[in-house]
Amino acid sequence: MTDAPEDTEASAHEAHGGGLGSRLNWLRAAVLGANDGVVSTAGLVVGVAGATESRAALLTAGLSGLLAGSMSMAAGEYVSVSTQRDSEEAALAQEKRELREDPEAELAELTTLLAARGLSADVAREAAEQLTERDALRAHARVELGIDPDDLTNPWHAAGASFLAFTVGALLPLLAIVLPPTSVRLWVTVGSVLAALALTGWWSARLGEAPAGRAILRNVAGGALAMAVTYGAGSLLGATGI
């Protein structure tokens, strides 16, 4: 019976995702960020290619789109994750205050939560008492709040990951449009972008344990539509001399 608190604490941590769930979320965010970089930059440079053959214009548009998109993604992720971290810190502060003001009620609450996970009343009580003696705040954070006090979300890491993922994705269509000869640059860009979107669609489906075929089709169709629309708009503007 002395092993119950350690087993309970571990299972409680795993029930809320643990390190594996966090890593999968980061990986999924990186895939989606790269996908956004591919689609948005491809749509931009293909649209410009419809209006002009100038390599300088294509490079300027592509770099501008890359920087604007990556900075926007980083800023948005920073704000979002900062809000999440603020919420986590506020919840931990409230839990700390409740433990200080009414420890008996908190012990009873922890006992109830552990019993709800399948432990008998006696075992749940003993586990709650030992976890409280070891580190009451950590026990309540993990079991009650689903928060690891030692691994709070980091907005700077999130912003950096989003910036990097978008940049990597955006580099593909940018290089594909400016490096090849004029006669084939459009087809090289379209082909490489659709291949990249098929790959990110497959990988996102794999991470989410969803059917890969539909995810790939949605990704490729969406990217193809974006490029077709922007190329059509660029061609129309180029033909009218605007």
mmCIF file of C-alpha atoms in Angstrom:
data_model
loop_
_atom_site.group_PDB
_atom_site.id
_atom_site.type_symbol
_atom_site.label_atom_id
_atom_site.label_comp_id
_atom_site.label_asym_id
_atom_site.label_seq_id
_atom_site.Cartn_x
_atom_site.Cartn_y
_atom_site.Cartn_z
ATOM 1 C CA MET A 1 0.000 0.000 0.000
ATOM 2 C CA THR A 2 2.993 2.298 0.396
ATOM 3 C CA ASP A 3 3.416 2.413 -3.406
ATOM 4 C CA ALA A 4 -0.079 3.824 -4.011
ATOM 5 C CA PRO A 5 0.807 7.547 -3.847
ATOM 6 C CA GLU A 6 3.575 7.227 -6.426
ATOM 7 C CA ASP A 7 1.376 5.169 -8.764
ATOM 8 C CA THR A 8 -1.515 7.554 -8.275
ATOM 9 C CA GLU A 9 0.584 10.636 -8.930
ATOM 10 C CA ALA A 10 2.047 9.087 -12.073
ATOM 11 C CA SER A 11 -1.330 7.986 -13.397
ATOM 12 C CA ALA A 12 -2.816 11.385 -12.667
ATOM 13 C CA HIS A 13 -0.022 13.046 -14.566
ATOM 14 C CA GLU A 14 -0.454 10.673 -17.506
ATOM 15 C CA ALA A 15 -4.207 11.216 -17.520
ATOM 16 C CA HIS A 16 -3.646 14.867 -18.352
ATOM 17 C CA GLY A 17 -1.363 14.105 -21.254
ATOM 18 C CA GLY A 18 2.026 14.380 -19.626
ATOM 19 C CA GLY A 19 5.121 15.138 -21.644
ATOM 20 C CA LEU A 20 4.024 13.047 -24.633
ATOM 21 C CA GLY A 21 0.801 15.012 -25.150
ATOM 22 C CA SER A 22 2.698 18.277 -24.895
ATOM 23 C CA ARG A 23 5.247 17.164 -27.474
ATOM 24 C CA LEU A 24 2.523 16.011 -29.859
ATOM 25 C CA ASN A 25 0.762 19.354 -29.553
ATOM 26 C CA TRP A 26 3.986 21.199 -30.354
ATOM 27 C CA LEU A 27 4.664 18.924 -33.306
ATOM 28 C CA ARG A 28 1.141 19.357 -34.636
ATOM 29 C CA ALA A 29 1.469 23.137 -34.289
ATOM 30 C CA ALA A 30 4.772 23.027 -36.176
ATOM 31 C CA VAL A 31 3.220 21.031 -39.026
ATOM 32 C CA LEU A 32 0.276 23.424 -39.268
ATOM 33 C CA GLY A 33 2.590 26.440 -39.121
ATOM 34 C CA ALA A 34 4.714 25.077 -41.949
ATOM 35 C CA ASN A 35 1.554 24.327 -43.914
ATOM 36 C CA ASP A 36 0.382 27.926 -43.491
ATOM 37 C CA GLY A 37 3.773 29.159 -44.664
ATOM 38 C CA VAL A 38 3.586 27.021 -47.789
ATOM 39 C CA VAL A 39 0.034 27.998 -48.750
ATOM 40 C CA SER A 40 0.150 31.725 -48.004
ATOM 41 C CA THR A 41 3.527 32.332 -49.622
ATOM 42 C CA ALA A 42 2.703 30.153 -52.622
ATOM 43 C CA GLY A 43 -0.518 32.060 -53.186
ATOM 44 C CA LEU A 44 1.366 35.351 -52.977
ATOM 45 C CA VAL A 45 4.251 34.541 -55.328
ATOM 46 C CA VAL A 46 2.062 32.714 -57.846
ATOM 47 C CA GLY A 47 -0.253 35.714 -57.916
ATOM 48 C CA VAL A 48 2.682 38.031 -58.586
ATOM 49 C CA ALA A 49 3.989 35.600 -61.227
ATOM 50 C CA GLY A 50 0.673 35.966 -63.025
ATOM 51 C CA ALA A 51 1.277 39.701 -63.321
ATOM 52 C CA THR A 52 5.011 39.901 -63.997
ATOM 53 C CA GLU A 53 8.063 37.823 -64.882
ATOM 54 C CA SER A 54 10.409 40.056 -62.889
ATOM 55 C CA ARG A 55 12.570 37.938 -60.595
ATOM 56 C CA ALA A 56 13.180 40.971 -58.374
ATOM 57 C CA ALA A 57 9.449 41.557 -57.958
ATOM 58 C CA LEU A 58 8.874 37.900 -57.124
ATOM 59 C CA LEU A 59 11.714 37.865 -54.599
ATOM 60 C CA THR A 60 10.504 41.077 -52.965
ATOM 61 C CA ALA A 61 6.927 39.831 -52.707
ATOM 62 C CA GLY A 62 7.992 36.429 -51.412
ATOM 63 C CA LEU A 63 10.347 37.794 -48.774
ATOM 64 C CA SER A 64 7.775 40.351 -47.652
ATOM 65 C CA GLY A 65 5.150 37.641 -47.322
ATOM 66 C CA LEU A 66 7.556 35.366 -45.455
ATOM 67 C CA LEU A 67 8.541 38.018 -42.930
ATOM 68 C CA ALA A 68 5.021 39.364 -42.445
ATOM 69 C CA GLY A 69 3.545 35.903 -42.045
ATOM 70 C CA SER A 70 6.211 34.564 -39.698
ATOM 71 C CA MET A 71 6.071 37.656 -37.485
ATOM 72 C CA SER A 72 2.284 37.543 -37.412
ATOM 73 C CA MET A 73 2.302 33.856 -36.481
ATOM 74 C CA ALA A 74 4.897 34.424 -33.760
ATOM 75 C CA ALA A 75 3.044 37.393 -32.280
ATOM 76 C CA GLY A 76 -0.286 35.574 -32.311
ATOM 77 C CA GLU A 77 1.185 32.485 -30.693
ATOM 78 C CA TYR A 78 2.960 34.577 -28.059
ATOM 79 C CA VAL A 79 -0.263 36.353 -27.082
ATOM 80 C CA SER A 80 -2.264 33.116 -27.036
ATOM 81 C CA VAL A 81 0.224 31.136 -24.957
ATOM 82 C CA SER A 82 0.854 34.084 -22.624
ATOM 83 C CA THR A 83 -2.867 34.104 -21.851
ATOM 84 C CA GLN A 84 -2.763 30.366 -21.188
ATOM 85 C CA ARG A 85 0.242 30.746 -18.883
ATOM 86 C CA ASP A 86 -1.458 33.598 -17.008
ATOM 87 C CA SER A 87 -4.456 31.325 -16.454
ATOM 88 C CA GLU A 88 -2.238 28.509 -15.205
ATOM 89 C CA GLU A 89 -0.399 30.794 -12.794
ATOM 90 C CA ALA A 90 -3.673 32.250 -11.511
ATOM 91 C CA ALA A 91 -5.071 28.762 -10.918
ATOM 92 C CA LEU A 92 -1.938 27.725 -9.042
ATOM 93 C CA ALA A 93 -2.037 30.888 -6.909
ATOM 94 C CA GLN A 94 -5.669 30.246 -6.003
ATOM 95 C CA GLU A 95 -4.912 26.625 -5.143
ATOM 96 C CA LYS A 96 -2.005 27.717 -2.965
ATOM 97 C CA ARG A 97 -4.263 30.168 -1.142
ATOM 98 C CA GLU A 98 -6.948 27.525 -0.567
ATOM 99 C CA LEU A 99 -4.359 25.080 0.782
ATOM 100 C CA ARG A 100 -3.161 27.722 3.223
ATOM 101 C CA GLU A 101 -6.632 28.804 4.367
ATOM 102 C CA ASP A 102 -8.448 25.447 4.538
ATOM 103 C CA PRO A 103 -6.069 22.479 4.284
ATOM 104 C CA GLU A 104 -8.604 19.970 5.618
ATOM 105 C CA ALA A 105 -11.139 20.804 2.924
ATOM 106 C CA GLU A 106 -8.436 20.532 0.280
ATOM 107 C CA LEU A 107 -7.347 17.155 1.649
ATOM 108 C CA ALA A 108 -10.943 15.939 1.461
ATOM 109 C CA GLU A 109 -11.207 17.260 -2.104
ATOM 110 C CA LEU A 110 -8.030 15.460 -3.155
ATOM 111 C CA THR A 111 -9.319 12.261 -1.542
ATOM 112 C CA THR A 112 -12.560 12.535 -3.516
ATOM 113 C CA LEU A 113 -10.690 13.117 -6.778
ATOM 114 C CA LEU A 114 -8.477 10.090 -6.217
ATOM 115 C CA ALA A 115 -11.458 7.935 -5.275
ATOM 116 C CA ALA A 116 -13.145 9.014 -8.509
ATOM 117 C CA ARG A 117 -10.179 7.502 -10.361
ATOM 118 C CA GLY A 118 -11.024 4.073 -9.019
ATOM 119 C CA LEU A 119 -9.271 3.885 -5.650
ATOM 120 C CA SER A 120 -11.105 2.637 -2.607
ATOM 121 C CA ALA A 121 -11.988 5.230 0.028
ATOM 122 C CA ASP A 122 -9.256 4.072 2.425
ATOM 123 C CA VAL A 123 -6.561 3.916 -0.223
ATOM 124 C CA ALA A 124 -7.623 7.281 -1.651
ATOM 125 C CA ARG A 125 -7.409 8.864 1.798
ATOM 126 C CA GLU A 126 -3.984 7.396 2.499
ATOM 127 C CA ALA A 127 -2.704 8.420 -0.936
ATOM 128 C CA ALA A 128 -4.070 11.948 -0.492
ATOM 129 C CA GLU A 129 -2.386 12.293 2.892
ATOM 130 C CA GLN A 130 0.992 11.110 1.612
ATOM 131 C CA LEU A 131 0.820 13.270 -1.513
ATOM 132 C CA THR A 132 -0.107 16.258 0.636
ATOM 133 C CA GLU A 133 2.835 15.642 2.970
ATOM 134 C CA ARG A 134 5.188 15.346 0.011
ATOM 135 C CA ASP A 135 3.984 18.413 -1.941
ATOM 136 C CA ALA A 136 0.377 19.483 -1.551
ATOM 137 C CA LEU A 137 0.420 22.121 -4.264
ATOM 138 C CA ARG A 138 1.941 19.819 -6.877
ATOM 139 C CA ALA A 139 -0.522 17.073 -6.004
ATOM 140 C CA HIS A 140 -3.542 19.355 -6.416
ATOM 141 C CA ALA A 141 -2.083 20.968 -9.528
ATOM 142 C CA ARG A 142 -1.686 17.647 -11.280
ATOM 143 C CA VAL A 143 -4.759 15.800 -10.044
ATOM 144 C CA GLU A 144 -7.267 18.659 -9.785
ATOM 145 C CA LEU A 145 -6.047 21.192 -12.358
ATOM 146 C CA GLY A 146 -4.136 19.043 -14.842
ATOM 147 C CA ILE A 147 -1.128 21.382 -14.578
ATOM 148 C CA ASP A 148 2.516 20.478 -14.049
ATOM 149 C CA PRO A 149 3.968 23.358 -11.965
ATOM 150 C CA ASP A 150 7.443 22.499 -13.266
ATOM 151 C CA ASP A 151 6.418 22.630 -16.921
ATOM 152 C CA LEU A 152 4.182 25.631 -17.531
ATOM 153 C CA THR A 153 3.611 26.722 -21.110
ATOM 154 C CA ASN A 154 6.305 29.078 -22.410
ATOM 155 C CA PRO A 155 5.117 31.866 -24.763
ATOM 156 C CA TRP A 156 8.636 32.542 -26.056
ATOM 157 C CA HIS A 157 9.101 28.929 -27.059
ATOM 158 C CA ALA A 158 5.719 28.937 -28.775
ATOM 159 C CA ALA A 159 6.476 32.153 -30.642
ATOM 160 C CA GLY A 160 9.880 30.896 -31.755
ATOM 161 C CA ALA A 161 8.473 27.565 -32.920
ATOM 162 C CA SER A 162 5.716 29.268 -34.920
ATOM 163 C CA PHE A 163 8.172 31.713 -36.499
ATOM 164 C CA LEU A 164 10.526 28.909 -37.491
ATOM 165 C CA ALA A 165 7.793 26.592 -38.796
ATOM 166 C CA PHE A 166 6.192 29.284 -40.944
ATOM 167 C CA THR A 167 9.588 30.391 -42.272
ATOM 168 C CA VAL A 168 10.585 26.854 -43.268
ATOM 169 C CA GLY A 169 7.269 26.338 -45.031
ATOM 170 C CA ALA A 170 7.442 29.706 -46.800
ATOM 171 C CA LEU A 171 10.956 29.131 -48.102
ATOM 172 C CA LEU A 172 9.799 26.309 -50.381
ATOM 173 C CA PRO A 173 7.539 28.324 -52.710
ATOM 174 C CA LEU A 174 9.858 31.333 -52.503
ATOM 175 C CA LEU A 175 12.881 29.392 -53.727
ATOM 176 C CA ALA A 176 10.793 27.444 -56.241
ATOM 177 C CA ILE A 177 9.564 30.641 -57.900
ATOM 178 C CA VAL A 178 12.865 32.567 -58.050
ATOM 179 C CA LEU A 179 15.490 29.889 -58.800
ATOM 180 C CA PRO A 180 14.209 27.996 -61.889
ATOM 181 C CA PRO A 181 14.200 29.474 -65.419
ATOM 182 C CA THR A 182 11.242 31.685 -66.294
ATOM 183 C CA SER A 183 9.707 29.112 -68.635
ATOM 184 C CA VAL A 184 9.266 26.465 -65.910
ATOM 185 C CA ARG A 185 9.188 28.420 -62.635
ATOM 186 C CA LEU A 186 5.402 28.330 -62.332
ATOM 187 C CA TRP A 187 5.157 24.564 -62.870
ATOM 188 C CA VAL A 188 8.068 23.899 -60.526
ATOM 189 C CA THR A 189 6.383 26.005 -57.850
ATOM 190 C CA VAL A 190 2.975 24.393 -58.263
ATOM 191 C CA GLY A 191 4.410 20.880 -58.264
ATOM 192 C CA SER A 192 6.651 21.399 -55.237
ATOM 193 C CA VAL A 193 3.903 23.147 -53.277
ATOM 194 C CA LEU A 194 1.341 20.412 -53.930
ATOM 195 C CA ALA A 195 3.884 17.750 -52.965
ATOM 196 C CA ALA A 196 4.661 19.602 -49.730
ATOM 197 C CA LEU A 197 0.969 19.994 -48.939
ATOM 198 C CA ALA A 198 0.405 16.285 -49.513
ATOM 199 C CA LEU A 199 3.216 15.559 -47.053
ATOM 200 C CA THR A 200 1.936 17.947 -44.358
ATOM 201 C CA GLY A 201 -1.599 16.632 -44.845
ATOM 202 C CA TRP A 202 -0.402 13.071 -44.356
ATOM 203 C CA TRP A 203 1.656 14.000 -41.301
ATOM 204 C CA SER A 204 -1.131 15.994 -39.637
ATOM 205 C CA ALA A 205 -3.505 13.055 -40.170
ATOM 206 C CA ARG A 206 -0.945 10.690 -38.699
ATOM 207 C CA LEU A 207 -0.565 12.860 -35.606
ATOM 208 C CA GLY A 208 -4.327 13.062 -35.166
ATOM 209 C CA GLU A 209 -4.841 9.359 -35.987
ATOM 210 C CA ALA A 210 -7.282 10.351 -38.726
ATOM 211 C CA PRO A 211 -7.683 8.946 -42.273
ATOM 212 C CA ALA A 212 -4.771 10.232 -44.352
ATOM 213 C CA GLY A 213 -6.540 10.275 -47.694
ATOM 214 C CA ARG A 214 -9.082 12.927 -46.813
ATOM 215 C CA ALA A 215 -6.505 15.101 -45.046
ATOM 216 C CA ILE A 216 -4.184 14.991 -48.050
ATOM 217 C CA LEU A 217 -7.030 15.751 -50.450
ATOM 218 C CA ARG A 218 -8.201 18.742 -48.388
ATOM 219 C CA ASN A 219 -4.686 20.112 -48.123
ATOM 220 C CA VAL A 220 -3.841 19.712 -51.797
ATOM 221 C CA ALA A 221 -7.220 20.989 -52.996
ATOM 222 C CA GLY A 222 -7.039 24.037 -50.737
ATOM 223 C CA GLY A 223 -3.528 24.910 -51.869
ATOM 224 C CA ALA A 224 -4.374 24.383 -55.537
ATOM 225 C CA LEU A 225 -7.438 26.586 -55.228
ATOM 226 C CA ALA A 226 -5.465 29.337 -53.487
ATOM 227 C CA MET A 227 -2.811 29.336 -56.202
ATOM 228 C CA ALA A 228 -5.406 29.239 -59.002
ATOM 229 C CA VAL A 229 -7.301 32.207 -57.581
ATOM 230 C CA THR A 230 -4.232 34.355 -56.953
ATOM 231 C CA TYR A 231 -2.694 33.483 -60.321
ATOM 232 C CA GLY A 232 -5.948 34.407 -62.040
ATOM 233 C CA ALA A 233 -6.116 37.697 -60.179
ATOM 234 C CA GLY A 234 -2.467 38.450 -60.948
ATOM 235 C CA SER A 235 -2.883 37.613 -64.618
ATOM 236 C CA LEU A 236 -5.945 39.869 -64.857
ATOM 237 C CA LEU A 237 -4.139 42.765 -63.204
ATOM 238 C CA GLY A 238 -1.088 42.224 -65.375
ATOM 239 C CA ALA A 239 -3.173 42.171 -68.560
ATOM 240 C CA THR A 240 -4.915 45.422 -67.648
ATOM 241 C CA GLY A 241 -1.613 47.102 -66.826
ATOM 242 C CA ILE A 242 -2.574 47.954 -63.235
#
